[in-house]
mmCIF file of C-alpha atoms in Angstrom:
data_model
loop_
_atom_site.group_PDB
_atom_site.id
_atom_site.type_symbol
_atom_site.label_atom_id
_atom_site.label_comp_id
_atom_site.label_asym_id
_atom_site.label_seq_id
_atom_site.Cartn_x
_atom_site.Cartn_y
_atom_site.Cartn_z
ATOM 1 C CA UNK A 1 -19.117 24.655 1.331
ATOM 2 C CA UNK A 2 -19.725 23.829 -2.329
ATOM 3 C CA UNK A 3 -23.150 22.376 -1.552
ATOM 4 C CA UNK A 4 -24.339 25.820 -0.455
ATOM 5 C CA UNK A 5 -23.392 27.399 -3.772
ATOM 6 C CA UNK A 6 -25.114 24.536 -5.610
ATOM 7 C CA UNK A 7 -28.224 25.089 -3.521
ATOM 8 C CA UNK A 8 -28.100 28.810 -4.258
ATOM 9 C CA UNK A 9 -27.754 28.201 -7.977
ATOM 10 C CA UNK A 10 -30.619 25.723 -7.868
ATOM 11 C CA UNK A 11 -32.864 28.149 -6.009
ATOM 12 C CA UNK A 12 -31.529 31.204 -7.876
ATOM 13 C CA UNK A 13 -31.003 32.856 -4.510
ATOM 14 C CA UNK A 14 -27.395 33.988 -4.118
ATOM 15 C CA UNK A 15 -28.408 36.554 -1.498
ATOM 16 C CA UNK A 16 -29.871 33.835 0.735
ATOM 17 C CA UNK A 17 -26.772 31.696 0.274
ATOM 18 C CA UNK A 18 -24.444 34.552 1.180
ATOM 19 C CA UNK A 19 -26.440 35.187 4.351
ATOM 20 C CA UNK A 20 -26.344 31.500 5.297
ATOM 21 C CA UNK A 21 -22.612 31.319 4.545
ATOM 22 C CA UNK A 22 -21.993 34.169 7.001
ATOM 23 C CA UNK A 23 -23.663 32.156 9.789
ATOM 24 C CA UNK A 24 -21.606 29.084 8.838
ATOM 25 C CA UNK A 25 -18.355 31.043 8.826
ATOM 26 C CA UNK A 26 -19.129 32.562 12.239
ATOM 27 C CA UNK A 27 -19.862 29.125 13.713
ATOM 28 C CA UNK A 28 -16.673 27.628 12.264
ATOM 29 C CA UNK A 29 -14.584 30.415 13.794
ATOM 30 C CA UNK A 30 -16.359 30.050 17.148
ATOM 31 C CA UNK A 31 -15.589 26.315 17.226
ATOM 32 C CA UNK A 32 -11.959 26.906 16.303
ATOM 33 C CA UNK A 33 -11.584 29.581 18.975
ATOM 34 C CA UNK A 34 -13.640 28.166 21.837
ATOM 35 C CA UNK A 35 -14.219 24.488 20.982
ATOM 36 C CA UNK A 36 -10.707 23.165 20.364
ATOM 37 C CA UNK A 37 -8.614 21.554 23.106
ATOM 38 C CA UNK A 38 -5.352 21.083 21.238
ATOM 39 C CA UNK A 39 -5.795 17.432 20.198
ATOM 40 C CA UNK A 40 -9.576 17.156 19.922
ATOM 41 C CA UNK A 41 -12.790 19.188 20.048
ATOM 42 C CA UNK A 42 -14.304 20.082 23.416
ATOM 43 C CA UNK A 43 -17.644 18.517 24.295
ATOM 44 C CA UNK A 44 -19.214 21.565 25.950
ATOM 45 C CA UNK A 45 -18.981 24.107 28.755
ATOM 46 C CA UNK A 46 -20.923 23.462 31.959
ATOM 47 C CA UNK A 47 -23.186 25.889 33.809
ATOM 48 C CA UNK A 48 -20.188 27.410 35.563
ATOM 49 C CA UNK A 49 -18.277 28.007 32.324
ATOM 50 C CA UNK A 50 -15.859 25.127 32.872
ATOM 51 C CA UNK A 51 -14.711 22.923 30.018
ATOM 52 C CA UNK A 52 -16.248 19.486 29.488
ATOM 53 C CA UNK A 53 -14.238 17.000 27.450
ATOM 54 C CA UNK A 54 -10.839 18.596 27.968
ATOM 55 C CA UNK A 55 -7.357 17.534 29.049
ATOM 56 C CA UNK A 56 -8.020 19.831 32.005
ATOM 57 C CA UNK A 57 -10.652 17.402 33.309
ATOM 58 C CA UNK A 58 -9.738 14.570 35.643
ATOM 59 C CA UNK A 59 -12.155 12.160 33.903
ATOM 60 C CA UNK A 60 -14.206 12.376 30.730
ATOM 61 C CA UNK A 61 -11.439 14.180 28.876
ATOM 62 C CA UNK A 62 -12.667 13.369 25.362
ATOM 63 C CA UNK A 63 -16.174 12.669 24.007
ATOM 64 C CA UNK A 64 -17.239 11.132 20.717
ATOM 65 C CA UNK A 65 -20.070 13.535 19.787
ATOM 66 C CA UNK A 66 -18.026 16.651 19.116
ATOM 67 C CA UNK A 67 -15.351 14.663 17.276
ATOM 68 C CA UNK A 68 -18.036 13.263 14.992
ATOM 69 C CA UNK A 69 -19.977 16.435 14.270
ATOM 70 C CA UNK A 70 -16.959 18.682 13.815
ATOM 71 C CA UNK A 71 -15.107 16.259 11.561
ATOM 72 C CA UNK A 72 -18.245 15.624 9.489
ATOM 73 C CA UNK A 73 -18.377 19.389 8.987
ATOM 74 C CA UNK A 74 -14.665 19.513 8.181
ATOM 75 C CA UNK A 75 -14.018 22.259 10.736
ATOM 76 C CA UNK A 76 -10.294 22.974 10.762
ATOM 77 C CA UNK A 77 -9.577 20.445 8.020
ATOM 78 C CA UNK A 78 -6.910 22.619 6.404
ATOM 79 C CA UNK A 79 -5.237 23.323 9.748
ATOM 80 C CA UNK A 80 -4.992 19.617 10.633
ATOM 81 C CA UNK A 81 -7.647 19.718 13.356
ATOM 82 C CA UNK A 82 -9.783 17.001 11.748
ATOM 83 C CA UNK A 83 -6.848 14.603 11.541
ATOM 84 C CA UNK A 84 -5.730 15.315 15.111
ATOM 85 C CA UNK A 85 -9.249 14.773 16.442
ATOM 86 C CA UNK A 86 -9.735 11.502 14.568
ATOM 87 C CA UNK A 87 -6.278 10.293 15.607
ATOM 88 C CA UNK A 88 -7.343 10.984 19.204
ATOM 89 C CA UNK A 89 -10.533 8.980 18.657
ATOM 90 C CA UNK A 90 -8.454 6.063 17.410
ATOM 91 C CA UNK A 91 -6.087 6.315 20.382
ATOM 92 C CA UNK A 92 -8.523 7.122 23.198
ATOM 93 C CA UNK A 93 -12.012 5.926 22.205
ATOM 94 C CA UNK A 94 -11.650 3.005 19.792
ATOM 95 C CA UNK A 95 -11.851 -0.584 21.028
ATOM 96 C CA UNK A 96 -12.605 -4.071 19.748
ATOM 97 C CA UNK A 97 -16.389 -3.595 19.792
ATOM 98 C CA UNK A 98 -16.699 -0.003 18.574
ATOM 99 C CA UNK A 99 -16.020 3.576 19.623
ATOM 100 C CA UNK A 100 -16.824 4.410 23.243
ATOM 101 C CA UNK A 101 -18.652 7.577 24.212
ATOM 102 C CA UNK A 102 -16.005 9.127 26.446
ATOM 103 C CA UNK A 103 -12.640 8.476 28.067
ATOM 104 C CA UNK A 104 -11.510 8.075 30.787
ATOM 105 C CA UNK A 105 -14.721 6.652 32.207
ATOM 106 C CA UNK A 106 -16.193 8.379 35.254
ATOM 107 C CA UNK A 107 -15.459 6.623 38.522
ATOM 108 C CA UNK A 108 -17.403 8.984 40.764
ATOM 109 C CA UNK A 109 -20.514 11.136 40.582
ATOM 110 C CA UNK A 110 -20.178 14.693 39.261
ATOM 111 C CA UNK A 111 -23.191 16.747 40.269
ATOM 112 C CA UNK A 112 -22.677 19.218 37.403
ATOM 113 C CA UNK A 113 -22.723 16.332 34.867
ATOM 114 C CA UNK A 114 -25.559 14.378 36.413
ATOM 115 C CA UNK A 115 -26.704 11.092 34.906
ATOM 116 C CA UNK A 116 -23.735 10.394 32.616
ATOM 117 C CA UNK A 117 -21.444 9.977 35.627
ATOM 118 C CA UNK A 118 -23.896 7.784 37.547
ATOM 119 C CA UNK A 119 -23.539 4.602 35.480
ATOM 120 C CA UNK A 120 -20.855 1.949 36.063
ATOM 121 C CA UNK A 121 -17.740 2.487 33.969
ATOM 122 C CA UNK A 122 -18.192 1.195 30.415
ATOM 123 C CA UNK A 123 -21.995 1.186 30.421
ATOM 124 C CA UNK A 124 -24.562 3.529 28.861
ATOM 125 C CA UNK A 125 -23.462 7.184 28.780
ATOM 126 C CA UNK A 126 -20.407 6.464 30.935
ATOM 127 C CA UNK A 127 -17.980 5.204 28.264
ATOM 128 C CA UNK A 128 -20.355 2.695 26.708
ATOM 129 C CA UNK A 129 -20.426 2.247 22.932
ATOM 130 C CA UNK A 130 -23.463 4.119 21.656
ATOM 131 C CA UNK A 131 -23.919 2.702 18.167
ATOM 132 C CA UNK A 132 -25.975 5.747 17.155
ATOM 133 C CA UNK A 133 -22.985 8.112 17.157
ATOM 134 C CA UNK A 134 -20.310 5.774 15.740
ATOM 135 C CA UNK A 135 -21.418 6.631 12.157
ATOM 136 C CA UNK A 136 -20.602 10.290 12.803
ATOM 137 C CA UNK A 137 -16.943 9.361 13.176
ATOM 138 C CA UNK A 138 -17.215 7.014 10.181
ATOM 139 C CA UNK A 139 -18.382 9.955 8.054
ATOM 140 C CA UNK A 140 -15.628 12.121 9.540
ATOM 141 C CA UNK A 141 -13.043 9.592 8.392
ATOM 142 C CA UNK A 142 -14.400 9.809 4.836
ATOM 143 C CA UNK A 143 -14.018 13.608 4.962
ATOM 144 C CA UNK A 144 -10.356 12.985 5.771
ATOM 145 C CA UNK A 145 -10.142 10.300 3.083
ATOM 146 C CA UNK A 146 -9.253 7.429 5.406
ATOM 147 C CA UNK A 147 -11.440 4.708 3.966
ATOM 148 C CA UNK A 148 -9.659 1.891 5.800
ATOM 149 C CA UNK A 149 -10.541 3.421 9.172
ATOM 150 C CA UNK A 150 -14.117 4.198 8.084
ATOM 151 C CA UNK A 151 -14.706 0.606 6.970
ATOM 152 C CA UNK A 152 -13.085 -0.839 10.104
ATOM 153 C CA UNK A 153 -15.369 1.225 12.350
ATOM 154 C CA UNK A 154 -18.412 0.234 10.286
ATOM 155 C CA UNK A 155 -17.648 -3.490 10.551
ATOM 156 C CA UNK A 156 -17.257 -3.368 14.340
ATOM 157 C CA UNK A 157 -20.887 -2.490 15.028
ATOM 158 C CA UNK A 158 -22.663 -3.818 11.912
ATOM 159 C CA UNK A 159 -24.745 -6.881 12.973
ATOM 160 C CA UNK A 160 -23.902 -8.885 9.849
ATOM 161 C CA UNK A 161 -20.216 -8.668 10.756
ATOM 162 C CA UNK A 162 -20.620 -9.392 14.478
ATOM 163 C CA UNK A 163 -22.728 -12.557 14.336
ATOM 164 C CA UNK A 164 -19.843 -14.657 15.646
ATOM 165 C CA UNK A 165 -20.135 -12.679 18.893
ATOM 166 C CA UNK A 166 -23.849 -13.368 19.357
ATOM 167 C CA UNK A 167 -23.296 -15.282 22.579
ATOM 168 C CA UNK A 168 -21.459 -12.280 24.005
ATOM 169 C CA UNK A 169 -23.820 -9.611 22.621
ATOM 170 C CA UNK A 170 -26.937 -11.451 23.898
ATOM 171 C CA UNK A 171 -29.234 -9.619 21.485
ATOM 172 C CA UNK A 172 -30.680 -10.484 18.075
ATOM 173 C CA UNK A 173 -27.831 -10.934 15.568
ATOM 174 C CA UNK A 174 -29.659 -8.984 12.867
ATOM 175 C CA UNK A 175 -30.401 -5.660 14.543
ATOM 176 C CA UNK A 176 -28.420 -2.767 15.978
ATOM 177 C CA UNK A 177 -28.399 -2.186 19.722
ATOM 178 C CA UNK A 178 -28.496 1.153 21.434
ATOM 179 C CA UNK A 179 -25.465 0.319 23.552
ATOM 180 C CA UNK A 180 -22.581 -2.146 23.620
ATOM 181 C CA UNK A 181 -20.519 -2.365 26.799
ATOM 182 C CA UNK A 182 -17.240 -0.514 26.334
ATOM 183 C CA UNK A 183 -13.636 -1.344 27.150
ATOM 184 C CA UNK A 184 -13.990 -0.237 30.803
ATOM 185 C CA UNK A 185 -17.004 -2.455 31.457
ATOM 186 C CA UNK A 186 -17.101 -5.621 33.528
ATOM 187 C CA UNK A 187 -18.091 -7.504 30.371
ATOM 188 C CA UNK A 188 -17.000 -5.592 27.232
ATOM 189 C CA UNK A 189 -19.010 -6.388 24.131
ATOM 190 C CA UNK A 190 -22.301 -7.230 25.831
ATOM 191 C CA UNK A 191 -25.121 -5.337 24.089
ATOM 192 C CA UNK A 192 -28.357 -3.884 25.444
ATOM 193 C CA UNK A 193 -31.563 -2.270 24.183
ATOM 194 C CA UNK A 194 -31.847 -3.692 20.677
ATOM 195 C CA UNK A 195 -34.188 -1.770 18.333
ATOM 196 C CA UNK A 196 -34.094 1.278 20.642
ATOM 197 C CA UNK A 197 -31.825 3.361 18.427
ATOM 198 C CA UNK A 198 -31.517 5.405 15.263
ATOM 199 C CA UNK A 199 -28.310 3.566 14.371
ATOM 200 C CA UNK A 200 -29.647 1.721 11.325
ATOM 201 C CA UNK A 201 -30.613 4.970 9.595
ATOM 202 C CA UNK A 202 -27.284 6.628 10.403
ATOM 203 C CA UNK A 203 -25.288 3.623 9.216
ATOM 204 C CA UNK A 204 -27.327 3.436 6.006
ATOM 205 C CA UNK A 205 -26.502 7.089 5.419
ATOM 206 C CA UNK A 206 -22.801 6.532 6.198
ATOM 207 C CA UNK A 207 -22.322 3.413 4.072
ATOM 208 C CA UNK A 208 -24.341 4.498 1.022
ATOM 209 C CA UNK A 209 -23.446 8.169 0.717
ATOM 210 C CA UNK A 210 -19.976 8.383 2.238
ATOM 211 C CA UNK A 211 -18.278 4.976 1.945
ATOM 212 C CA UNK A 212 -19.890 3.745 -1.274
ATOM 213 C CA UNK A 213 -20.101 7.432 -2.145
ATOM 214 C CA UNK A 214 -23.393 7.690 -4.069
ATOM 215 C CA UNK A 215 -24.914 10.967 -2.934
ATOM 216 C CA UNK A 216 -27.940 12.837 -4.310
ATOM 217 C CA UNK A 217 -27.120 16.358 -5.472
ATOM 218 C CA UNK A 218 -29.266 19.161 -6.877
ATOM 219 C CA UNK A 219 -28.195 18.482 -10.451
ATOM 220 C CA UNK A 220 -27.580 14.727 -10.389
ATOM 221 C CA UNK A 221 -25.796 11.975 -8.451
ATOM 222 C CA UNK A 222 -22.479 12.900 -6.887
ATOM 223 C CA UNK A 223 -20.001 9.997 -6.974
ATOM 224 C CA UNK A 224 -17.260 10.309 -4.341
ATOM 225 C CA UNK A 225 -16.404 6.958 -2.694
ATOM 226 C CA UNK A 226 -14.137 6.550 0.315
ATOM 227 C CA UNK A 227 -13.522 2.816 0.613
ATOM 228 C CA UNK A 228 -11.129 0.257 2.014
ATOM 229 C CA UNK A 229 -7.918 0.157 -0.003
ATOM 230 C CA UNK A 230 -8.450 -3.621 -0.232
ATOM 231 C CA UNK A 231 -11.595 -3.259 -2.318
ATOM 232 C CA UNK A 232 -11.008 -3.771 -6.037
ATOM 233 C CA UNK A 233 -14.508 -3.320 -7.455
ATOM 234 C CA UNK A 234 -18.157 -3.029 -6.472
ATOM 235 C CA UNK A 235 -21.475 -2.255 -8.143
ATOM 236 C CA UNK A 236 -24.368 -0.156 -6.852
ATOM 237 C CA UNK A 237 -27.807 -0.032 -8.448
ATOM 238 C CA UNK A 238 -29.531 3.252 -7.712
ATOM 239 C CA UNK A 239 -32.921 4.613 -8.719
ATOM 240 C CA UNK A 240 -32.948 8.393 -8.745
ATOM 241 C CA UNK A 241 -35.625 10.791 -9.994
ATOM 242 C CA UNK A 242 -37.313 8.160 -12.129
ATOM 243 C CA UNK A 243 -34.129 6.861 -13.760
ATOM 244 C CA UNK A 244 -31.994 3.831 -12.943
ATOM 245 C CA UNK A 245 -28.208 3.783 -12.706
ATOM 246 C CA UNK A 246 -25.922 0.771 -12.539
ATOM 247 C CA UNK A 247 -22.734 2.216 -11.059
ATOM 248 C CA UNK A 248 -19.544 0.128 -11.092
ATOM 249 C CA UNK A 249 -16.612 1.495 -9.118
ATOM 250 C CA UNK A 250 -13.144 0.154 -9.983
ATOM 251 C CA UNK A 251 -10.091 0.590 -7.775
ATOM 252 C CA UNK A 252 -7.061 -0.673 -9.731
ATOM 253 C CA UNK A 253 -4.489 1.211 -7.652
ATOM 254 C CA UNK A 254 -5.820 0.262 -4.213
ATOM 255 C CA UNK A 255 -6.611 3.806 -3.081
ATOM 256 C CA UNK A 256 -9.198 4.891 -0.513
ATOM 257 C CA UNK A 257 -10.452 8.050 -2.192
ATOM 258 C CA UNK A 258 -10.176 10.060 -5.376
ATOM 259 C CA UNK A 259 -12.177 9.825 -8.611
ATOM 260 C CA UNK A 260 -9.966 9.650 -11.710
ATOM 261 C CA UNK A 261 -12.642 9.210 -14.371
ATOM 262 C CA UNK A 262 -16.383 8.666 -14.804
ATOM 263 C CA UNK A 263 -18.014 7.233 -17.908
ATOM 264 C CA UNK A 264 -21.784 7.384 -18.371
ATOM 265 C CA UNK A 265 -23.015 5.040 -21.092
ATOM 266 C CA UNK A 266 -19.463 4.996 -22.436
ATOM 267 C CA UNK A 267 -19.089 8.780 -22.572
ATOM 268 C CA UNK A 268 -16.705 10.618 -20.261
ATOM 269 C CA UNK A 269 -18.284 13.288 -18.062
ATOM 270 C CA UNK A 270 -16.641 16.310 -16.488
ATOM 271 C CA UNK A 271 -16.390 16.326 -12.706
ATOM 272 C CA UNK A 272 -17.994 13.703 -10.486
ATOM 273 C CA UNK A 273 -21.706 14.477 -10.778
ATOM 274 C CA UNK A 274 -23.667 12.115 -13.013
ATOM 275 C CA UNK A 275 -26.427 14.161 -14.663
ATOM 276 C CA UNK A 276 -30.116 13.323 -14.350
ATOM 277 C CA UNK A 277 -31.467 11.626 -17.452
ATOM 278 C CA UNK A 278 -34.534 9.435 -18.039
ATOM 279 C CA UNK A 279 -34.147 5.704 -18.636
ATOM 280 C CA UNK A 280 -31.448 3.281 -17.604
ATOM 281 C CA UNK A 281 -27.726 4.050 -17.532
ATOM 282 C CA UNK A 282 -24.448 2.280 -16.952
ATOM 283 C CA UNK A 283 -21.853 4.313 -15.077
ATOM 284 C CA UNK A 284 -18.208 3.271 -14.668
ATOM 285 C CA UNK A 285 -16.102 5.040 -12.050
ATOM 286 C CA UNK A 286 -12.342 4.604 -11.853
ATOM 287 C CA UNK A 287 -10.545 5.645 -8.673
ATOM 288 C CA UNK A 288 -6.926 6.710 -8.564
#
């Protein structure tokens, strides 16, 4: 949790940071102990203390939300939990039009679950593709360093990449929809409820800070891309704290993640945080 130490240094409050870190550590251990199902993270426990989103369930064995949030947080990264969970997402939840909410879809009503089991299979909360939570998995993939998967997931729901399916989607080809019918639906790929979603904000966050990798930090701009291995070069222009930065990222070795060198106005900097400085700057980042 390097960001917490940076925050503490910035605020000159190590005591506060240590207290916050204790809460974080307790939550991480609780998730590892009570929120792991062997191949993915549990969704919840119901009123009766029974697992939701587990292999023990007949239907709804895996849900997207917990896979997204726990992998974004890197819980169990060192133990291989993040990779197992994201591999399960790829195997169980991914489809042509995006990542579905749960699998297998519910085929009957569960009174303890309520509304989510009342929809037809593949629609809305019953194994539909909720575009709002797909970016959580995208960010999780960047934590793992799998830029090819992150970019593939992004393309599947981004309107500018799905325009050829406009006749199927039946919504405006320039806006995110709340829901796209999932792989269990009668008509997979048909979208509903355009504009009614926070997806645009989440995707902006995912693409700019985690795929392109330009992230504001307390003491500058952190540069840590996680991109498709097919990308060779791209440029980002970023205004930050009154200064302007033209950041060119080069990928000569075709990697997904890993900063080899950063030059700011021709001078090499230590680490991957570009310092704040008035005026305009040219930054060159080499991956490898």
